[in-house]
XYZ file of C-alpha atoms in Angstrom:
391
model
C 20.214 13.430 28.707
C 23.366 11.613 27.679
C 23.209 9.137 30.174
C 19.846 8.504 29.132
C 20.433 8.053 25.507
C 23.161 5.571 26.459
C 20.737 3.794 28.323
C 18.056 3.665 25.907
C 20.299 2.602 22.576
C 21.683 -0.022 24.616
C 23.325 -2.488 21.892
C 22.427 -5.532 23.237
C 19.060 -4.248 22.912
C 18.718 -3.109 19.738
C 21.070 -5.125 18.041
C 21.492 -8.515 16.900
C 24.099 -10.824 19.055
C 27.849 -9.835 18.514
C 26.872 -6.652 16.526
C 27.649 -3.577 17.850
C 26.949 0.189 17.715
C 30.621 0.638 16.347
C 30.043 -1.479 13.487
C 27.539 1.007 12.564
C 29.888 3.914 12.342
C 30.543 5.776 9.448
C 33.689 5.213 7.693
C 35.587 6.773 4.738
C 34.453 3.385 2.447
C 30.827 3.648 3.575
C 27.896 5.165 5.263
C 25.904 3.824 8.002
C 22.448 4.922 9.658
C 22.935 7.596 12.207
C 20.010 8.446 14.664
C 21.098 12.308 14.235
C 20.076 12.033 10.438
C 16.409 11.798 11.610
C 16.759 15.317 13.287
C 15.910 17.100 9.858
C 12.169 14.751 9.886
C 10.910 17.967 12.111
C 12.405 21.248 9.960
C 11.190 18.973 6.704
C 7.191 17.788 8.110
C 6.886 21.901 8.973
C 8.165 22.532 5.145
C 5.835 19.976 3.754
C 2.927 21.648 6.219
C 3.679 24.934 4.303
C 3.771 23.216 0.606
C 0.697 21.740 1.523
C -1.370 25.067 2.242
C 0.397 26.518 -1.191
C -0.338 23.606 -3.118
C -4.017 23.716 -2.014
C -4.238 27.655 -2.323
C -1.964 27.777 -6.049
C -3.372 24.426 -7.361
C -6.385 23.046 -5.732
C -8.830 25.703 -5.080
C -8.753 27.122 -9.156
C -9.477 23.774 -10.083
C -12.505 23.184 -8.157
C -14.782 25.984 -9.817
C -14.792 23.424 -12.677
C -16.171 20.238 -10.457
C -19.278 20.029 -8.841
C -17.326 20.862 -5.116
C -20.074 21.879 -2.547
C -18.672 25.270 -0.885
C -20.973 26.374 1.021
C -20.093 26.636 4.986
C -22.097 24.388 7.297
C -25.978 26.390 8.937
C -24.600 27.489 12.369
C -26.413 26.516 15.666
C -28.418 29.783 17.086
C -26.433 31.000 19.935
C -27.088 29.745 23.123
C -25.551 30.277 26.500
C -26.600 26.965 28.730
C -26.552 24.410 25.544
C -23.529 25.535 24.916
C -21.849 25.324 28.151
C -23.344 21.709 27.995
C -21.636 20.996 24.547
C -18.508 21.915 25.417
C -18.524 21.203 28.968
C -20.108 17.940 29.274
C -21.875 15.771 25.977
C -21.682 16.753 22.442
C -23.888 13.826 22.126
C -27.068 14.022 24.928
C -28.442 11.052 25.758
C -32.738 11.373 25.774
C -32.271 11.841 29.814
C -30.490 14.793 29.544
C -32.494 15.962 26.142
C -35.596 15.914 28.222
C -34.050 17.569 31.333
C -33.040 20.765 28.588
C -36.256 20.971 26.709
C -37.966 21.294 30.271
C -35.384 23.997 31.385
C -35.445 25.796 27.803
C -39.146 24.922 26.911
C -37.810 23.892 23.919
C -38.980 20.849 21.528
C -36.738 18.026 22.594
C -36.269 17.708 18.071
C -35.408 21.293 18.308
C -32.784 21.137 20.595
C -31.076 17.775 18.911
C -30.621 19.782 15.654
C -29.418 22.614 18.164
C -26.500 19.622 18.750
C -26.387 18.365 15.269
C -25.224 22.088 13.688
C -23.438 23.029 16.418
C -20.956 19.386 15.789
C -21.596 20.658 11.933
C -19.639 23.430 12.786
C -16.726 21.798 14.034
C -16.263 19.384 10.513
C -14.239 20.410 7.673
C -16.070 21.805 4.593
C -16.506 19.252 1.606
C -13.797 21.929 -0.069
C -11.531 21.364 2.483
C -11.399 17.752 2.425
C -11.336 17.646 -1.439
C -8.248 19.801 -1.666
C -6.579 17.505 1.549
C -7.660 14.279 -0.896
C -5.745 15.725 -3.485
C -2.416 16.807 -1.431
C -2.627 13.360 -0.274
C -2.981 11.842 -3.343
C -0.355 14.234 -5.404
C 1.819 12.697 -2.268
C 1.387 9.135 -2.454
C 1.261 9.013 -6.087
C 4.982 10.283 -5.951
C 6.536 8.523 -3.408
C 4.587 5.292 -4.789
C 6.118 5.425 -7.988
C 9.578 6.547 -6.225
C 9.190 3.401 -4.190
C 8.826 0.990 -7.372
C 10.960 2.585 -9.194
C 13.838 2.330 -6.740
C 13.224 -1.137 -5.452
C 12.928 -2.451 -8.893
C 16.687 -2.353 -8.969
C 17.216 -3.995 -5.519
C 17.880 -7.583 -5.233
C 15.418 -8.020 -1.396
C 12.548 -7.207 -3.647
C 12.612 -10.196 -5.429
C 14.972 -12.453 -2.416
C 13.538 -10.780 1.283
C 16.640 -12.925 2.172
C 18.891 -10.289 0.730
C 17.195 -8.189 3.478
C 19.624 -9.979 6.207
C 22.656 -11.126 4.189
C 25.941 -9.566 5.584
C 24.116 -7.505 8.058
C 24.877 -5.087 9.243
C 27.632 -4.567 7.023
C 25.025 -2.737 4.143
C 25.596 0.853 3.840
C 23.192 3.381 3.254
C 22.129 4.825 -0.204
C 21.056 8.048 -0.802
C 18.239 6.641 -2.266
C 17.222 4.728 1.104
C 17.924 7.994 2.978
C 15.845 10.255 0.804
C 13.034 7.621 0.948
C 12.641 7.488 4.832
C 13.078 11.103 5.427
C 10.230 11.609 3.483
C 7.781 9.099 4.588
C 9.066 9.931 8.277
C 8.540 13.879 7.661
C 5.238 13.356 5.736
C 3.889 10.929 8.394
C 5.272 13.438 10.865
C 3.156 16.503 8.790
C 0.366 14.515 9.223
C 0.071 13.131 12.553
C 0.456 17.055 14.583
C -2.418 18.157 12.752
C -4.558 15.582 13.568
C -4.039 15.845 17.417
C -5.318 19.169 16.975
C -8.331 18.120 14.342
C -12.307 17.265 15.099
C -12.338 13.733 17.384
C -13.662 11.432 14.870
C -15.008 7.893 15.647
C -11.788 6.000 14.494
C -9.503 8.740 16.173
C -7.093 6.262 18.500
C -7.371 3.616 15.780
C -5.599 6.110 13.444
C -3.379 7.873 16.056
C -2.516 4.399 17.031
C -1.409 3.888 12.922
C 0.767 7.319 12.711
C 2.824 6.194 15.965
C 3.051 2.958 14.989
C 4.353 4.102 11.807
C 6.662 6.584 12.751
C 7.852 4.502 15.809
C 8.948 1.408 12.828
C 10.441 4.024 10.697
C 12.585 5.436 13.485
C 13.717 2.379 14.937
C 14.380 0.435 11.561
C 16.707 3.592 10.366
C 18.426 3.613 13.203
C 18.989 -0.396 13.665
C 19.970 -0.309 9.872
C 17.167 -2.636 8.865
C 15.876 -0.392 5.957
C 15.753 -3.222 3.637
C 12.752 -4.492 5.394
C 11.487 -0.876 5.533
C 11.783 -0.126 2.216
C 9.628 -2.963 1.253
C 6.774 -1.837 4.060
C 6.507 1.258 3.036
C 5.950 0.818 -0.530
C 3.247 -2.086 0.002
C 1.611 0.243 2.709
C 1.722 3.308 0.195
C 0.010 0.784 -2.992
C -3.567 1.066 -1.601
C -3.393 4.947 -0.275
C -3.559 6.167 -3.659
C -7.017 4.597 -4.865
C -8.431 5.891 -1.761
C -7.849 9.781 -1.758
C -9.046 8.981 -5.847
C -12.124 7.581 -4.473
C -12.236 10.378 -2.001
C -11.813 13.525 -4.485
C -14.819 11.564 -6.700
C -16.967 11.221 -4.356
C -16.486 15.237 -2.871
C -17.146 16.294 -7.006
C -20.146 13.698 -7.213
C -18.641 11.450 -9.658
C -20.958 8.855 -7.869
C -20.254 5.907 -10.695
C -16.420 6.456 -10.768
C -15.979 6.513 -7.234
C -17.742 3.159 -6.932
C -15.165 1.922 -9.356
C -12.326 3.850 -7.263
C -13.411 1.803 -4.074
C -13.767 -1.348 -5.815
C -10.532 -1.458 -7.396
C -9.268 0.150 -3.576
C -10.676 -2.663 -1.821
C -9.232 -5.369 -3.526
C -5.677 -3.603 -3.518
C -5.969 -3.115 -0.288
C -6.931 -7.153 1.049
C -4.611 -8.380 -1.424
C -1.390 -5.922 -0.225
C -2.293 -5.810 3.190
C -4.215 -9.085 4.001
C -2.313 -11.142 2.084
C 1.492 -9.881 0.817
C 2.107 -8.331 3.975
C 2.136 -11.465 6.211
C 3.457 -13.750 3.496
C 6.376 -11.724 1.960
C 7.190 -8.955 4.703
C 6.406 -11.019 8.199
C 7.657 -14.484 6.634
C 10.981 -12.487 6.141
C 11.346 -10.348 9.424
C 10.184 -12.998 11.375
C 11.595 -16.329 10.223
C 14.230 -15.181 7.619
C 15.845 -12.686 10.207
C 15.205 -15.538 12.735
C 17.501 -18.009 11.182
C 20.326 -15.504 9.811
C 20.600 -13.299 12.702
C 18.621 -15.256 15.417
C 16.554 -13.467 18.146
C 17.584 -10.529 20.245
C 15.613 -8.442 22.136
C 13.891 -5.809 19.928
C 13.801 -8.538 17.209
C 10.492 -9.358 19.788
C 9.798 -5.295 19.693
C 9.742 -4.837 16.114
C 7.739 -7.946 14.805
C 5.072 -7.048 17.730
C 4.324 -3.839 16.276
C 4.362 -5.239 12.675
C 1.938 -7.919 14.311
C -0.314 -5.166 15.843
C 0.230 -3.424 12.430
C -1.323 -6.520 10.678
C -4.401 -6.404 13.383
C -5.182 -2.704 12.246
C -5.337 -3.730 8.773
C -7.835 -7.036 9.380
C -10.144 -4.130 11.714
C -10.010 -1.645 8.761
C -10.756 -4.717 6.047
C -13.624 -5.931 8.417
C -15.319 -1.750 8.114
C -14.537 -1.310 4.346
C -16.633 -5.010 3.872
C -18.842 -4.026 6.337
C -19.483 -0.267 4.825
C -19.430 -2.446 1.390
C -22.493 -4.575 2.743
C -24.394 -1.781 4.184
C -24.739 -0.533 0.699
C -25.843 -3.581 -0.681
C -28.441 -4.566 1.579
C -29.616 -0.934 1.659
C -32.689 0.441 -0.325
C -30.838 1.351 -3.217
C -28.730 -1.435 -2.516
C -28.653 -2.239 -6.555
C -26.415 1.099 -6.850
C -23.427 0.034 -4.909
C -21.782 3.431 -3.601
C -20.155 2.737 -0.318
C -18.135 5.722 -0.276
C -20.890 7.882 -1.358
C -23.324 6.486 0.808
C -21.600 6.266 4.039
C -17.897 6.295 3.642
C -16.396 9.503 4.938
C -12.132 9.324 4.697
C -10.411 11.707 7.067
C -6.585 10.565 8.058
C -4.742 7.992 6.052
C -7.188 5.235 6.691
C -10.215 6.435 7.973
C -13.476 4.297 7.189
C -15.781 6.235 9.547
C -18.411 8.453 8.583
C -18.680 12.285 9.675
C -22.067 12.318 8.529
C -25.078 12.113 10.598
C -28.990 11.740 10.130
C -30.160 15.070 10.484
C -33.564 14.714 12.992
C -36.241 15.775 11.038
C -39.215 18.119 11.280
C -42.212 16.354 13.054
C -44.566 15.963 10.312
C -48.051 17.282 11.040
C -50.957 14.951 9.922
C -52.128 15.858 7.020
C -55.459 17.642 6.613
C -58.659 15.720 5.691
C -61.501 17.391 4.389
C -65.241 16.081 5.034
C -65.688 15.830 0.922
C -62.159 14.053 0.445
C -63.439 11.714 3.446
C -66.811 10.735 1.438
C -64.869 9.905 -1.692
C -62.177 7.933 0.208
C -65.684 5.549 2.184
C -67.949 5.416 -0.963
C -69.007 2.503 -2.246
C -66.377 2.791 -5.872
C -63.447 0.511 -5.137
C -61.395 2.695 -7.453
C -61.923 5.899 -5.051
C -61.492 3.795 -1.835
C -58.039 3.312 -3.370
C -57.185 6.977 -4.350
C -57.780 8.228 -0.842
C -55.771 6.042 0.793
C -53.134 7.022 -1.646
């Protein structure tokens, strides 16, 4: 194991030229980031999960009684061994051909089987109450960590002059504030990543999983290589939009539609401004060009900037999904009442723009029964009677 770690943390790959791991060893005068510091992230992630459970049980759930939150459970599908086997072993979304085969095998109507699969899928989704509790927990954390990051960065010189991220590198001692900031962000990200693997797989599962893995990798690598100054900029910038997103979700679950619309529009503006404008013009400028001019190019430079560019690609994709949701709401039959979140957006993970709701297959409508007298009235010579008959 020691040999693998020595090979993996090869200083010629991770550090600029003329910089060694010995330059980042702690001394009596200064403390530098060490990989052993991050071993606390695992236990802290477990503690955060425990705190979340207490927060939801002792704080959020008592507050729900005063809000219009749905607490009813999803309607369960009728027990059926054949359909259960198809659902668990083959597919949760059977196509038309399979539906017709199941209809003949069970002597059920196709529409009934569609509704059975809908209700079976609905059983696995978290309830509105559970989603509200999760959103309020994330809102509380993001509000705290974003406020902490802003208050800390206001005192730093690299907030206004990003070239300070690389001045005197690697002789940039680690402060207690940055150590706390990194550990808390990393632990929270791990507390979201682990339950996600066992949760219901949503439409954007792979995107969200990739985002979490990228976030964890960037935090670990930037911390170990003492590039924490640029890392604090990335973390604070990404937390800015999450506060409004979680607030909009809570407004949606509480059925405050106008407030939900307002928060969603604010979130859209902040998201596009921070992740499509400030992120490339402010963060990528310093990590790509200013670090190149001050430190030169080294192997891990390509890796770190490649991961940051991949993060930008995810931002572009999510921005497209946000705008598509907004345009769809505007173009719908009730487009004048802009309600993107309440219509088709249901975020479950940090930036999940997929919808968990599905259209319930309607019951087949029976043709209306028309009496002979009403037919005579409809076919009479009076134009008003004819119109009333059609209506």
